[in-house]
Coordinates of N, CA and C in Angstrom, one line a residue:
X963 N 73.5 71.4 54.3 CA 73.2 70.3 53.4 C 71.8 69.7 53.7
X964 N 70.8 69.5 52.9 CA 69.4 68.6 53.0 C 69.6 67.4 52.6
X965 N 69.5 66.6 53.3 CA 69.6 65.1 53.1 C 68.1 64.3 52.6
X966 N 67.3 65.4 52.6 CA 65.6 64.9 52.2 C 65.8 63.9 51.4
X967 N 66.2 64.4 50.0 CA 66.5 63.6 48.9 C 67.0 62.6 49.1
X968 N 67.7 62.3 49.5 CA 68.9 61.2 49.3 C 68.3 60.3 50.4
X969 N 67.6 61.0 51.5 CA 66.6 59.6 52.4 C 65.2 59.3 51.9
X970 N 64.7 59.8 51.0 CA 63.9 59.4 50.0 C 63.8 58.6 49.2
X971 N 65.0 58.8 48.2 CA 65.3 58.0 47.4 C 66.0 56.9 48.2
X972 N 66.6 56.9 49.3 CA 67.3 54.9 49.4 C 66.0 54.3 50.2
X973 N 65.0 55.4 51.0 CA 63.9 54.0 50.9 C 62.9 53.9 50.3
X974 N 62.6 54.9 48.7 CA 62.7 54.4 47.9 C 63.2 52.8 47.4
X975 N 63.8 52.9 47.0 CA 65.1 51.6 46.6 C 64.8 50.7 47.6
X976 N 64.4 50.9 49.0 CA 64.4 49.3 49.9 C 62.8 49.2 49.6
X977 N 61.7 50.0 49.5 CA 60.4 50.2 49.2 C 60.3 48.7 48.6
X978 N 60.5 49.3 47.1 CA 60.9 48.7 46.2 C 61.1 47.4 46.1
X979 N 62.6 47.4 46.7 CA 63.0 46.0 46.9 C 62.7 45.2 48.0
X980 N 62.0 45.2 48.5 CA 61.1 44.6 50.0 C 59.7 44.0 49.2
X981 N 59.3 45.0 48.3 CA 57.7 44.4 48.0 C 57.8 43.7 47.0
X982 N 59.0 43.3 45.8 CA 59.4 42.2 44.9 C 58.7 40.9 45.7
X983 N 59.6 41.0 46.7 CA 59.7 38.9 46.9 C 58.5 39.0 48.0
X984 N 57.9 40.1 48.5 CA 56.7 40.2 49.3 C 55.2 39.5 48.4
X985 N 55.7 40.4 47.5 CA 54.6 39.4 45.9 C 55.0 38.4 45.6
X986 N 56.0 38.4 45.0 CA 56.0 36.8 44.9 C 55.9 35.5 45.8
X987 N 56.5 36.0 46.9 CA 55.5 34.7 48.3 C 53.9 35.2 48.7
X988 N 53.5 36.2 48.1 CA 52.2 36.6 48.5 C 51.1 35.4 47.2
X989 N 51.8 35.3 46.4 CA 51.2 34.6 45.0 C 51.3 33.0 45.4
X990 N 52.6 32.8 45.5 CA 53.1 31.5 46.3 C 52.4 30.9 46.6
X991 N 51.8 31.5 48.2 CA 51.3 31.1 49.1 C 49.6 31.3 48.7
X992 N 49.4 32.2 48.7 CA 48.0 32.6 48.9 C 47.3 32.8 47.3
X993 N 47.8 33.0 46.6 CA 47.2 33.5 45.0 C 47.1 34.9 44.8
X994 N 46.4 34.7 44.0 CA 45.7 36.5 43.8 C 45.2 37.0 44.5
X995 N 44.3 36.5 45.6 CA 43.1 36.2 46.1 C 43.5 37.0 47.5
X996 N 44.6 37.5 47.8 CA 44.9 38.0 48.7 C 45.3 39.7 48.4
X997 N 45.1 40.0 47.1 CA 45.0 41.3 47.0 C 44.5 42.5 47.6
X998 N 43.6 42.0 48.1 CA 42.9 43.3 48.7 C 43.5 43.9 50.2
X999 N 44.7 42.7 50.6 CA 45.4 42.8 52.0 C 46.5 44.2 51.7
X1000 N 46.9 44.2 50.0 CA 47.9 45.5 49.5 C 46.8 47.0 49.6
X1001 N 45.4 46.4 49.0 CA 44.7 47.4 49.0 C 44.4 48.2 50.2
X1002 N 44.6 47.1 51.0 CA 44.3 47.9 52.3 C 45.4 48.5 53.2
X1003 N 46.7 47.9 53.0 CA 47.7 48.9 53.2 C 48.1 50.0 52.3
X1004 N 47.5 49.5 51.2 CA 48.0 51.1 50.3 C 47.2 51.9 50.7
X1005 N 46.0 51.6 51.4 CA 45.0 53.1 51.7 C 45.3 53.7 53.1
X1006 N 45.8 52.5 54.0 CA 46.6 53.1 55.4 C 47.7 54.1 55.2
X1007 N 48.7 53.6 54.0 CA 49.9 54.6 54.4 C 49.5 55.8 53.5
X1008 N 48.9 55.5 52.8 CA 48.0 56.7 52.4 C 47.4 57.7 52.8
X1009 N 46.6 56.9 53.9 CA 45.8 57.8 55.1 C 47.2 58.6 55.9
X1010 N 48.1 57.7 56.0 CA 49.5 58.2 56.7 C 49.9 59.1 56.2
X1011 N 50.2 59.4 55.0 CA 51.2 60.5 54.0 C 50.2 61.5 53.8
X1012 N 48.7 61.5 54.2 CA 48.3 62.6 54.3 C 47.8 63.5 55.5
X1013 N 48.1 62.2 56.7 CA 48.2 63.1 57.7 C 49.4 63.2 58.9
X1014 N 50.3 62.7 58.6 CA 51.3 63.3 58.8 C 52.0 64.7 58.6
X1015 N 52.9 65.1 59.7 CA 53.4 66.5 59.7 C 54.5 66.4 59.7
X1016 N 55.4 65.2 59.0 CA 57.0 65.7 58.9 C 57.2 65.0 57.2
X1017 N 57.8 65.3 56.9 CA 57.3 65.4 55.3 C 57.9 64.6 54.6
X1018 N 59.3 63.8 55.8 CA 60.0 62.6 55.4 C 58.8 61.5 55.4
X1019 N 58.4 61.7 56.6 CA 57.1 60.5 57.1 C 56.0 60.4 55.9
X1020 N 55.9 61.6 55.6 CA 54.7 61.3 54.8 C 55.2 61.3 53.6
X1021 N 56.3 61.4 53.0 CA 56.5 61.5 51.4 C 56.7 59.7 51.1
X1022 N 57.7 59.3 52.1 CA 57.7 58.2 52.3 C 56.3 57.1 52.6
X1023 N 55.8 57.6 53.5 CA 54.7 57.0 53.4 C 53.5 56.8 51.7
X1024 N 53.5 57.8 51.7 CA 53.2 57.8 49.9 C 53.7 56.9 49.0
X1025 N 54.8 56.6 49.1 CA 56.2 55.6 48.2 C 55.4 54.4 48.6
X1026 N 55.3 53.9 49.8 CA 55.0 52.6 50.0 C 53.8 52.6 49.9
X1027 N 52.3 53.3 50.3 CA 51.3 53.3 49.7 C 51.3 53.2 47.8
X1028 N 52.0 53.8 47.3 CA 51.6 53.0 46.0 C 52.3 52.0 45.4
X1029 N 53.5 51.6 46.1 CA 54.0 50.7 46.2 C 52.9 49.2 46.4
X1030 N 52.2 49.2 47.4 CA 51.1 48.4 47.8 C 50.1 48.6 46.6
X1031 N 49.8 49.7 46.1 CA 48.7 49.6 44.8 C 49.1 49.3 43.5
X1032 N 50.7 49.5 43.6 CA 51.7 49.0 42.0 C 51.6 47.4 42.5
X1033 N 51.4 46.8 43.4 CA 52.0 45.1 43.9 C 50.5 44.7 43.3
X1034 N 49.1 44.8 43.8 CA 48.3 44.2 43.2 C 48.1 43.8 42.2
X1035 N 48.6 45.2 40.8 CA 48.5 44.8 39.2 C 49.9 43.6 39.5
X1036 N 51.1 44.1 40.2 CA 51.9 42.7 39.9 C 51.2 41.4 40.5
X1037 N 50.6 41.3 41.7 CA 50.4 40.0 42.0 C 49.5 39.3 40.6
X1038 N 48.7 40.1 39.9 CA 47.9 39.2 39.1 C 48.9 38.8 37.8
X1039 N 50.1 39.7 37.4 CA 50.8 39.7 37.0 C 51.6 38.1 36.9
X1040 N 51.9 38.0 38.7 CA 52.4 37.2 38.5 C 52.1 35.7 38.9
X1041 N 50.9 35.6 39.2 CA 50.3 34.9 38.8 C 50.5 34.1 37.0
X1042 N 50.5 35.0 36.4 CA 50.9 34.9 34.9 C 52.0 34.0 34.5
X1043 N 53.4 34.9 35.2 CA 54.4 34.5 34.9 C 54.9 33.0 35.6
X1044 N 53.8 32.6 36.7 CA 53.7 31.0 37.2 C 53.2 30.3 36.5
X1045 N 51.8 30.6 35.4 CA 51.4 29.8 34.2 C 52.4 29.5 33.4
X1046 N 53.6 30.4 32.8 CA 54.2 30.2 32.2 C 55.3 29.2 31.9
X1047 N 55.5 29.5 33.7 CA 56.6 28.4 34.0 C 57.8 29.1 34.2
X1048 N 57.9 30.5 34.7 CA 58.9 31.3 35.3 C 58.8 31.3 36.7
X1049 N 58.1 31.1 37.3 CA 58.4 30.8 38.4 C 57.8 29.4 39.6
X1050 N 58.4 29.0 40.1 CA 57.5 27.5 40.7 C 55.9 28.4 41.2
X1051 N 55.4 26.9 41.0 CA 53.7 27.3 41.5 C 53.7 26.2 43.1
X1052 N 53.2 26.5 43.9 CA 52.6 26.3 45.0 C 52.0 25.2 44.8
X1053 N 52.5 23.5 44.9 CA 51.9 22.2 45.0 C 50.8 22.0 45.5
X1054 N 50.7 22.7 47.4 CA 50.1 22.4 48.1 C 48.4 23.5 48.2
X1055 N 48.8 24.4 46.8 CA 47.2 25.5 46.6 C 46.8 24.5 45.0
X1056 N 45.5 24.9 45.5 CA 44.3 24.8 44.3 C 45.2 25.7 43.2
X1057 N 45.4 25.0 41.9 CA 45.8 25.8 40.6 C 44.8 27.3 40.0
X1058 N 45.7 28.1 40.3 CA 44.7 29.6 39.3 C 43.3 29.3 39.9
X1059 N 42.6 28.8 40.4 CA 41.3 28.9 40.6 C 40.7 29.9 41.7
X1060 N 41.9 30.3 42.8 CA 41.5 31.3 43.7 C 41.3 32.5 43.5

């Protein structure tokens, strides 16, 4: 039996669901303005999934590397969706200006 797939795909799925509310307290708290902290882990596990030699490690590593470069377009994203009034904005930060 290869289990590759199937331990792919569920951390996949925690990937995933770990970097939702990671953005949205990253917005929260800090703004947009802290983008470049995803940029810079998307290029670490990046650097990871390419040099790595077990192919769980690195396939996985890849998942969360663009996982980190898919979170950026969301953080500006959601930024948006706090203009809107979908989700609370942060009292205690300067409004959209960061």
């Amino acid at each position: 039996m290869n289990f590759f797939g199937i331990i792919v795909g569920l951390s996949t799925f925690i990937i995933i669901g770990v970097f939702h509310p990671i953005v949205i307290k990253a917005e929260y708290y800090f703004g947009k303005s802290c983008w470049w902290v995803f940029l810079i882990a998307g290029l670490l596990f990046a650097a990871l999934s390419l040099f790595s030699g077990n192919m769980a490690v690195s396939t996985i590593a890849g998942v969360t590397a663009f996982s980190s470069f898919w979170s950026i377009i969301e953080l500006f994203q959601q930024e948006k969706r706090v203009r809107k009034g979908w989700f609370p904005s942060n009292p205690k930060r300067k409004k959209f200006g960061n």
